[in-house]
Amino acid sequence: MDRPFGLLAELTYRCPLACAYCSNPLELAAYDDELSTAEWQRVFGEAAELGVLQCHLSGGEPLLRRDLVDLVRTASGLGMYTNLVTSAIGLSPGRAEELKEAGLDHVQISVQADEPTASDRIAGIPSFERKLRAAAVAKDLGWPLTVNVVLHRQNIDRVAEIIALVEELDADRVELANTQYYGWAWRNRAALLPSREQLAGAEDVVRAARARLAGRMEIVHVLPDYYGEFPKPCMGGWAARQLTVAPNGDALPCPAAQTLPLPRASVREDPLGRIWDGAPVFTAFRGTGWMQDPCRTCDRRELDFGGCRCQAFQLTGDAARTDPVCHLSPDHAIVTEAVEAANTASRRDDEELVPRPHR
Ligand code: SF4
Ligand code: FES
């Protein structure tokens, strides 16, 4: 069996922002009983024993955890590469210095758009200027900086300006990631899914920027899989290389897996190693034995692992079906209908986004 390479530690789902594309679960209140400092430190130890090399400290907003510096020190002391995934709200110069001293290796800051009005509207609070200041602090302290921008139909036409902003911030890497439709993003899909024309425009801009910035800044462009011929190899395969621990201690193969009708596994009840090896939520879709046709006999089954289990469940009600994004799926019409709706004359640009609530 493969060992996990990366741990996504979702320290809290509390967040000062209210992004309508948030992939956190809809039932946020169910995660209020957060793991304590000592529980997270034990989990990090168990993860390191399992072979985890990368620890992504995420949320919600991980800076809302008062013990973040202690948690970074523990993960770093165990030899894991530590990455802070943050909105940057709360990354003051003083806090940043403490995190640096504790061993934090990398900072990833989210930005919602290239200018304050749009960015603050999408984020739900005035935050743009604070993000820019925090990015400067991160660079001053010598961290490698990734800027993450979730793309959707309300900001994708500004990709050129977004890349220009990221250049100004002197980031080492930018992730231009089209929205993945889980959690709040799923609820807001009609208002977020871009049109073909928008995507083609963004691809042209990204291609030119990659050529211009080669060797200076890495540009990762994640296309919306609704427009692809084949699905993405979600998480590199179910329970193959990555695992997630939610704020309440639920252990999951991916951040959206709490939606699937599988028995819960909790780090409060079992050690991470035992969960990885044998918990039903991890073994259910590991490998290829669970596959139905057409995946079962498809040449690509070891390449994309049948796509995303959470998306298959969300769109068909059966997590073992082929991801409907695949053009070979018998359920592919579900996806083509959503795509056609995003490309009709009655574009739903003005549709109200339902913001994720602040907690
Ligand atoms: Fe991938 Fe299954 Fe589609 Fe084949 S049929 S390309 S394995 S999702
Ligand atoms: Fe859960 Fe893709 S998000 S398997």
Short mmCIF file of C-alpha atoms and ligand atoms in Angstrom, two decimals:
data_model
loop_
_atom_site.label_atom_id
_atom_site.label_comp_id
_atom_site.label_asym_id
_atom_site.label_seq_id
_atom_site.Cartn_x
_atom_site.Cartn_y
_atom_site.Cartn_z
CA MET A 1 0.00 0.00 0.00
CA ASP A 2 1.18 3.54 -0.75
CA ARG A 3 2.03 5.80 2.15
CA PRO A 4 0.64 9.33 2.33
CA PHE A 5 2.92 12.14 1.18
CA GLY A 6 0.84 15.17 2.19
CA LEU A 7 -1.38 16.04 5.15
CA LEU A 8 -3.98 18.77 4.78
CA ALA A 9 -4.52 19.92 8.37
CA GLU A 10 -7.74 21.91 8.35
CA LEU A 11 -7.17 23.57 11.70
CA THR A 12 -10.47 25.46 11.81
CA TYR A 13 -13.38 26.31 9.53
CA ARG A 14 -13.71 29.71 11.21
CA CYS A 15 -12.87 32.42 8.69
CA PRO A 16 -13.14 36.20 8.48
CA LEU A 17 -13.89 35.97 4.76
CA ALA A 18 -17.16 34.84 3.15
CA CYS A 19 -16.15 33.68 -0.32
CA ALA A 20 -19.03 32.21 -2.31
CA TYR A 21 -16.63 29.68 -3.91
CA CYS A 22 -15.54 28.23 -0.56
CA SER A 23 -15.21 24.45 -0.60
CA ASN A 24 -15.75 24.08 3.17
CA PRO A 25 -18.77 21.98 4.16
CA LEU A 26 -22.20 23.63 4.28
CA GLU A 27 -22.76 22.45 7.88
CA LEU A 28 -19.99 24.56 9.42
CA ALA A 29 -21.44 24.36 12.94
CA ALA A 30 -20.76 20.61 13.02
CA TYR A 31 -17.02 21.40 13.18
CA ASP A 32 -16.98 23.81 16.13
CA ASP A 33 -15.50 21.23 18.51
CA GLU A 34 -11.96 21.70 17.20
CA LEU A 35 -9.01 19.47 18.04
CA SER A 36 -6.90 20.85 20.88
CA THR A 37 -3.25 21.82 20.54
CA ALA A 38 -2.17 18.51 22.10
CA GLU A 39 -4.46 16.53 19.78
CA TRP A 40 -3.05 18.21 16.67
CA GLN A 41 0.49 17.67 17.92
CA ARG A 42 -0.25 13.96 18.38
CA VAL A 43 -1.77 13.81 14.87
CA PHE A 44 1.34 15.45 13.39
CA GLY A 45 3.51 12.85 15.13
CA GLU A 46 1.36 10.02 13.76
CA ALA A 47 1.49 11.61 10.30
CA ALA A 48 5.27 11.83 10.37
CA GLU A 49 5.45 8.17 11.43
CA LEU A 50 3.26 7.31 8.44
CA GLY A 51 5.77 9.01 6.15
CA VAL A 52 4.05 12.37 5.58
CA LEU A 53 6.58 14.92 4.31
CA GLN A 54 4.37 17.95 3.65
CA CYS A 55 2.01 19.54 6.15
CA HIS A 56 -0.43 22.10 4.74
CA LEU A 57 -1.94 24.20 7.52
CA SER A 58 -5.27 25.31 6.21
CA GLY A 59 -8.90 26.05 7.10
CA GLY A 60 -11.01 28.21 7.17
CA GLU A 61 -8.37 30.63 8.31
CA PRO A 62 -5.56 28.88 10.21
CA LEU A 63 -4.29 32.19 11.64
CA LEU A 64 -7.41 32.22 13.83
CA ARG A 65 -5.86 29.38 15.83
CA ARG A 66 -3.99 31.05 18.69
CA ASP A 67 -1.71 28.02 18.89
CA LEU A 68 -0.61 28.20 15.24
CA VAL A 69 3.00 29.03 16.10
CA ASP A 70 3.21 26.01 18.43
CA LEU A 71 1.65 23.76 15.77
CA VAL A 72 4.13 24.95 13.14
CA ARG A 73 7.01 24.36 15.56
CA THR A 74 5.82 20.79 16.17
CA ALA A 75 5.32 19.93 12.50
CA SER A 76 8.61 21.52 11.54
CA GLY A 77 10.43 19.75 14.38
CA LEU A 78 9.12 16.44 13.03
CA GLY A 79 10.87 17.19 9.74
CA MET A 80 7.77 18.04 7.70
CA TYR A 81 7.75 20.85 5.13
CA THR A 82 5.18 23.30 6.45
CA ASN A 83 2.94 25.41 4.22
CA LEU A 84 0.52 28.03 5.55
CA VAL A 85 -2.60 28.34 3.36
CA THR A 86 -4.12 31.65 4.37
CA SER A 87 -6.32 34.61 3.45
CA ALA A 88 -3.50 36.62 5.11
CA ILE A 89 -5.98 38.33 7.44
CA GLY A 90 -4.09 38.26 10.73
CA LEU A 91 -0.61 37.85 9.23
CA SER A 92 0.85 40.86 11.02
CA PRO A 93 4.62 41.47 10.90
CA GLY A 94 4.93 40.25 14.50
CA ARG A 95 2.96 37.03 13.94
CA ALA A 96 4.87 36.41 10.73
CA GLU A 97 8.21 36.69 12.54
CA GLU A 98 7.04 34.19 15.18
CA LEU A 99 5.96 31.76 12.46
CA LYS A 100 9.28 32.16 10.70
CA GLU A 101 11.17 31.49 13.91
CA ALA A 102 8.99 28.39 14.51
CA GLY A 103 10.12 26.97 11.17
CA LEU A 104 7.33 27.77 8.70
CA ASP A 105 8.67 26.99 5.21
CA HIS A 106 6.15 28.44 2.75
CA VAL A 107 3.24 30.86 2.58
CA GLN A 108 0.28 30.70 0.21
CA ILE A 109 -1.97 33.75 0.18
CA SER A 110 -5.37 33.88 -1.51
CA VAL A 111 -6.35 36.95 -3.53
CA GLN A 112 -9.84 37.29 -4.97
CA ALA A 113 -9.24 39.79 -7.80
CA ASP A 114 -6.73 42.36 -9.05
CA GLU A 115 -8.28 45.45 -7.49
CA PRO A 116 -9.92 46.31 -4.16
CA THR A 117 -13.57 46.73 -5.15
CA ALA A 118 -13.96 43.36 -6.86
CA SER A 119 -11.65 41.55 -4.43
CA ASP A 120 -13.48 42.86 -1.34
CA ARG A 121 -16.87 42.11 -2.90
CA ILE A 122 -15.93 38.49 -3.58
CA ALA A 123 -14.21 38.09 -0.18
CA GLY A 124 -17.17 39.61 1.63
CA ILE A 125 -15.05 42.02 3.71
CA PRO A 126 -12.51 44.79 3.06
CA SER A 127 -9.34 42.70 2.82
CA PHE A 128 -7.47 43.49 -0.42
CA GLU A 129 -5.04 46.05 1.01
CA ARG A 130 -4.27 43.85 4.02
CA LYS A 131 -3.48 40.96 1.69
CA LEU A 132 -0.99 43.07 -0.26
CA ARG A 133 0.70 44.20 2.96
CA ALA A 134 0.92 40.60 4.21
CA ALA A 135 2.40 39.44 0.89
CA ALA A 136 5.11 42.09 1.28
CA VAL A 137 5.79 40.89 4.84
CA ALA A 138 6.12 37.30 3.58
CA LYS A 139 8.64 38.35 0.92
CA ASP A 140 10.59 40.49 3.42
CA LEU A 141 10.99 37.46 5.66
CA GLY A 142 12.32 35.42 2.76
CA TRP A 143 9.48 32.92 2.41
CA PRO A 144 8.73 31.44 -0.97
CA LEU A 145 5.33 32.97 -1.79
CA THR A 146 2.47 31.43 -3.73
CA VAL A 147 -0.55 33.54 -4.59
CA ASN A 148 -3.73 31.54 -5.10
CA VAL A 149 -6.57 33.01 -7.13
CA VAL A 150 -9.76 31.01 -7.51
CA LEU A 151 -11.12 31.79 -10.97
CA HIS A 152 -14.81 31.93 -11.90
CA ARG A 153 -17.05 33.84 -14.24
CA GLN A 154 -16.96 36.97 -12.08
CA ASN A 155 -13.17 37.44 -12.23
CA ILE A 156 -11.78 35.30 -15.07
CA ASP A 157 -11.94 38.13 -17.62
CA ARG A 158 -9.30 39.93 -15.52
CA VAL A 159 -6.61 37.23 -15.66
CA ALA A 160 -4.09 39.56 -17.33
CA GLU A 161 -4.54 42.14 -14.58
CA ILE A 162 -4.40 39.42 -11.91
CA ILE A 163 -1.08 38.15 -13.27
CA ALA A 164 0.25 41.73 -13.33
CA LEU A 165 -0.70 42.11 -9.65
CA VAL A 166 1.06 38.87 -8.75
CA GLU A 167 4.18 40.09 -10.57
CA GLU A 168 4.06 43.30 -8.52
CA LEU A 169 3.88 41.19 -5.36
CA ASP A 170 7.03 39.39 -6.55
CA ALA A 171 5.42 36.00 -5.90
CA ASP A 172 7.38 32.90 -6.85
CA ARG A 173 4.31 31.05 -8.01
CA VAL A 174 0.70 31.78 -8.86
CA GLU A 175 -2.10 29.24 -8.87
CA LEU A 176 -4.92 30.29 -11.17
CA ALA A 177 -7.34 27.61 -10.13
CA ASN A 178 -10.78 27.45 -11.64
CA THR A 179 -13.42 26.76 -9.02
CA GLN A 180 -13.98 23.18 -7.92
CA TYR A 181 -17.67 22.71 -7.25
CA TYR A 182 -17.84 21.44 -3.68
CA GLY A 183 -19.40 22.96 -0.57
CA TRP A 184 -20.47 26.59 -1.07
CA ALA A 185 -19.14 26.62 -4.63
CA TRP A 186 -21.53 23.81 -5.52
CA ARG A 187 -24.40 25.87 -4.18
CA ASN A 188 -23.25 28.83 -6.31
CA ARG A 189 -22.29 26.89 -9.43
CA ALA A 190 -24.63 28.67 -11.86
CA ALA A 191 -23.16 32.06 -10.94
CA LEU A 192 -19.55 30.80 -10.96
CA LEU A 193 -19.16 28.50 -13.98
CA PRO A 194 -17.48 30.49 -16.78
CA SER A 195 -18.38 30.34 -20.45
CA ARG A 196 -16.25 28.75 -23.20
CA GLU A 197 -15.40 32.19 -24.51
CA GLN A 198 -14.17 33.33 -21.10
CA LEU A 199 -12.03 30.20 -20.72
CA ALA A 200 -10.49 30.55 -24.16
CA GLY A 201 -9.61 34.18 -23.42
CA ALA A 202 -7.96 33.24 -20.12
CA GLU A 203 -5.99 30.42 -21.76
CA ASP A 204 -4.53 32.83 -24.32
CA VAL A 205 -3.48 35.24 -21.59
CA VAL A 206 -1.91 32.48 -19.48
CA ARG A 207 -0.01 31.05 -22.46
CA ALA A 208 1.52 34.45 -23.26
CA ALA A 209 2.34 35.15 -19.59
CA ARG A 210 4.04 31.76 -19.20
CA ALA A 211 6.32 32.53 -22.14
CA ARG A 212 7.08 36.01 -20.85
CA LEU A 213 7.70 34.99 -17.22
CA ALA A 214 9.54 31.70 -17.82
CA GLY A 215 12.22 31.24 -15.15
CA ARG A 216 10.82 34.10 -13.03
CA MET A 217 7.43 32.95 -11.88
CA GLU A 218 5.70 29.60 -12.08
CA ILE A 219 2.11 29.82 -13.35
CA VAL A 220 -0.18 26.92 -12.47
CA HIS A 221 -3.45 27.02 -14.38
CA VAL A 222 -6.11 24.57 -13.22
CA LEU A 223 -8.83 24.29 -15.86
CA PRO A 224 -12.44 23.62 -14.89
CA ASP A 225 -12.91 19.91 -15.37
CA TYR A 226 -16.51 20.43 -16.52
CA TYR A 227 -14.97 21.50 -19.83
CA GLY A 228 -12.49 18.63 -20.10
CA GLU A 229 -12.78 15.40 -22.06
CA PHE A 230 -11.47 13.35 -19.14
CA PRO A 231 -11.68 13.94 -15.39
CA LYS A 232 -8.80 15.00 -13.18
CA PRO A 233 -6.96 12.28 -11.24
CA CYS A 234 -8.46 13.64 -8.05
CA MET A 235 -6.02 13.57 -5.09
CA GLY A 236 -3.75 11.35 -7.21
CA GLY A 237 -6.16 8.50 -6.48
CA TRP A 238 -8.41 7.85 -3.49
CA ALA A 239 -6.35 7.37 -0.31
CA ALA A 240 -3.17 6.98 -2.34
CA ARG A 241 -0.93 9.97 -1.52
CA GLN A 242 -2.90 12.53 0.49
CA LEU A 243 -5.06 12.73 3.55
CA THR A 244 -7.08 15.43 5.27
CA VAL A 245 -7.89 15.93 8.93
CA ALA A 246 -10.91 18.20 9.49
CA PRO A 247 -11.12 20.63 12.45
CA ASN A 248 -13.16 18.14 14.53
CA GLY A 249 -10.71 15.30 13.94
CA ASP A 250 -12.48 13.54 11.09
CA ALA A 251 -9.87 11.83 8.91
CA LEU A 252 -10.68 11.87 5.20
CA PRO A 253 -9.03 10.94 1.91
CA CYS A 254 -9.95 14.39 0.54
CA PRO A 255 -11.43 17.61 1.91
CA ALA A 256 -14.88 16.98 0.39
CA ALA A 257 -15.27 13.33 1.41
CA GLN A 258 -17.41 14.10 4.44
CA THR A 259 -20.35 14.31 2.02
CA LEU A 260 -20.10 10.62 1.11
CA PRO A 261 -22.25 8.02 2.88
CA LEU A 262 -19.30 6.23 4.47
CA PRO A 263 -18.62 5.52 8.16
CA ARG A 264 -16.71 8.33 9.88
CA ALA A 265 -13.12 7.87 11.00
CA SER A 266 -11.79 10.16 13.70
CA VAL A 267 -8.27 10.79 14.99
CA ARG A 268 -9.95 11.18 18.38
CA GLU A 269 -10.83 7.49 18.30
CA ASP A 270 -8.05 5.83 16.31
CA PRO A 271 -4.43 6.49 15.41
CA LEU A 272 -3.87 7.90 11.94
CA GLY A 273 -1.91 4.83 10.79
CA ARG A 274 -4.77 2.48 11.60
CA ILE A 275 -7.23 4.80 9.87
CA TRP A 276 -5.04 5.05 6.75
CA ASP A 277 -4.64 1.28 6.53
CA GLY A 278 -8.13 0.07 7.32
CA ALA A 279 -10.88 2.63 7.91
CA PRO A 280 -13.73 2.03 5.42
CA VAL A 281 -13.68 5.68 4.34
CA PHE A 282 -10.07 5.12 3.17
CA THR A 283 -10.41 1.63 1.73
CA ALA A 284 -13.74 2.14 -0.09
CA PHE A 285 -12.25 3.45 -3.36
CA ARG A 286 -8.56 2.66 -3.01
CA GLY A 287 -7.03 1.09 -6.11
CA THR A 288 -9.23 0.02 -9.00
CA GLY A 289 -11.17 -3.01 -7.64
CA TRP A 290 -14.28 -0.93 -6.83
CA MET A 291 -14.72 0.35 -10.38
CA GLN A 292 -17.80 -0.13 -12.52
CA ASP A 293 -17.92 0.07 -16.31
CA PRO A 294 -16.74 2.00 -18.24
CA CYS A 295 -13.79 2.67 -15.87
CA ARG A 296 -13.32 -1.03 -15.01
CA THR A 297 -12.05 -1.88 -18.48
CA CYS A 298 -10.71 1.54 -19.53
CA ASP A 299 -7.03 2.09 -20.43
CA ARG A 300 -7.01 5.30 -18.43
CA ARG A 301 -8.11 3.79 -15.12
CA GLU A 302 -4.59 3.96 -13.63
CA LEU A 303 -4.15 7.52 -14.96
CA ASP A 304 -7.23 9.30 -13.64
CA PHE A 305 -8.61 6.65 -11.23
CA GLY A 306 -12.11 7.22 -12.59
CA GLY A 307 -12.03 10.90 -11.64
CA CYS A 308 -13.43 12.39 -8.47
CA ARG A 309 -15.51 10.23 -6.10
CA CYS A 310 -17.06 13.28 -4.43
CA GLN A 311 -18.12 14.73 -7.78
CA ALA A 312 -19.53 11.37 -8.89
CA PHE A 313 -21.59 11.20 -5.69
CA GLN A 314 -22.69 14.81 -5.90
CA LEU A 315 -23.86 14.51 -9.50
CA THR A 316 -25.26 10.95 -9.56
CA GLY A 317 -25.86 9.95 -5.92
CA ASP A 318 -23.45 6.99 -6.35
CA ALA A 319 -19.79 7.55 -5.43
CA ALA A 320 -18.72 4.39 -7.31
CA ARG A 321 -19.90 5.62 -10.70
CA THR A 322 -17.59 7.07 -13.32
CA ASP A 323 -17.10 10.79 -12.74
CA PRO A 324 -19.73 12.37 -15.05
CA VAL A 325 -17.09 14.83 -16.25
CA CYS A 326 -15.66 11.95 -18.36
CA HIS A 327 -17.09 11.96 -21.87
CA LEU A 328 -17.35 8.14 -21.62
CA SER A 329 -19.59 8.31 -18.55
CA PRO A 330 -23.23 7.27 -19.07
CA ASP A 331 -24.06 10.30 -16.88
CA HIS A 332 -22.06 12.82 -18.92
CA ALA A 333 -25.23 14.69 -19.96
CA ILE A 334 -25.48 16.05 -16.39
CA VAL A 335 -22.26 17.95 -17.01
CA THR A 336 -22.96 19.00 -20.58
CA GLU A 337 -26.30 20.50 -19.45
CA ALA A 338 -24.54 22.63 -16.82
CA VAL A 339 -21.96 23.71 -19.40
CA GLU A 340 -24.64 24.62 -21.93
CA ALA A 341 -26.48 26.67 -19.29
CA ALA A 342 -23.25 28.61 -18.70
CA ASN A 343 -23.06 29.33 -22.42
CA THR A 344 -26.63 30.35 -23.19
CA ALA A 345 -27.66 33.88 -24.09
CA SER A 346 -29.40 34.28 -20.73
CA ARG A 347 -26.04 34.28 -18.94
CA ARG A 348 -26.50 34.35 -15.22
CA ASP A 349 -23.77 36.91 -14.45
CA ASP A 350 -26.11 38.90 -12.30
CA GLU A 351 -27.24 35.94 -10.26
CA GLU A 352 -26.72 36.59 -6.57
CA LEU A 353 -23.87 34.66 -5.04
CA VAL A 354 -24.74 33.09 -1.70
CA PRO A 355 -21.77 33.98 0.52
CA ARG A 356 -20.37 31.47 2.92
CA PRO A 357 -21.31 32.74 6.40
CA HIS A 358 -18.62 34.25 8.64
CA ARG A 359 -17.94 32.12 11.71
FE1 SF4 B 1 -11.11 7.72 -16.63
FE2 SF4 B 1 -13.17 6.03 -16.17
FE3 SF4 B 1 -13.37 7.91 -18.08
FE4 SF4 B 1 -11.74 5.82 -18.42
S1 SF4 B 1 -13.98 5.75 -18.27
S2 SF4 B 1 -11.26 7.96 -18.87
S3 SF4 B 1 -10.98 5.50 -16.29
S4 SF4 B 1 -13.15 8.24 -15.85
FE1 FES B 2 -13.12 13.99 -2.97
FE2 FES B 2 -12.29 14.40 -5.53
S1 FES B 2 -12.82 15.87 -3.98
S2 FES B 2 -12.33 12.54 -4.42
#
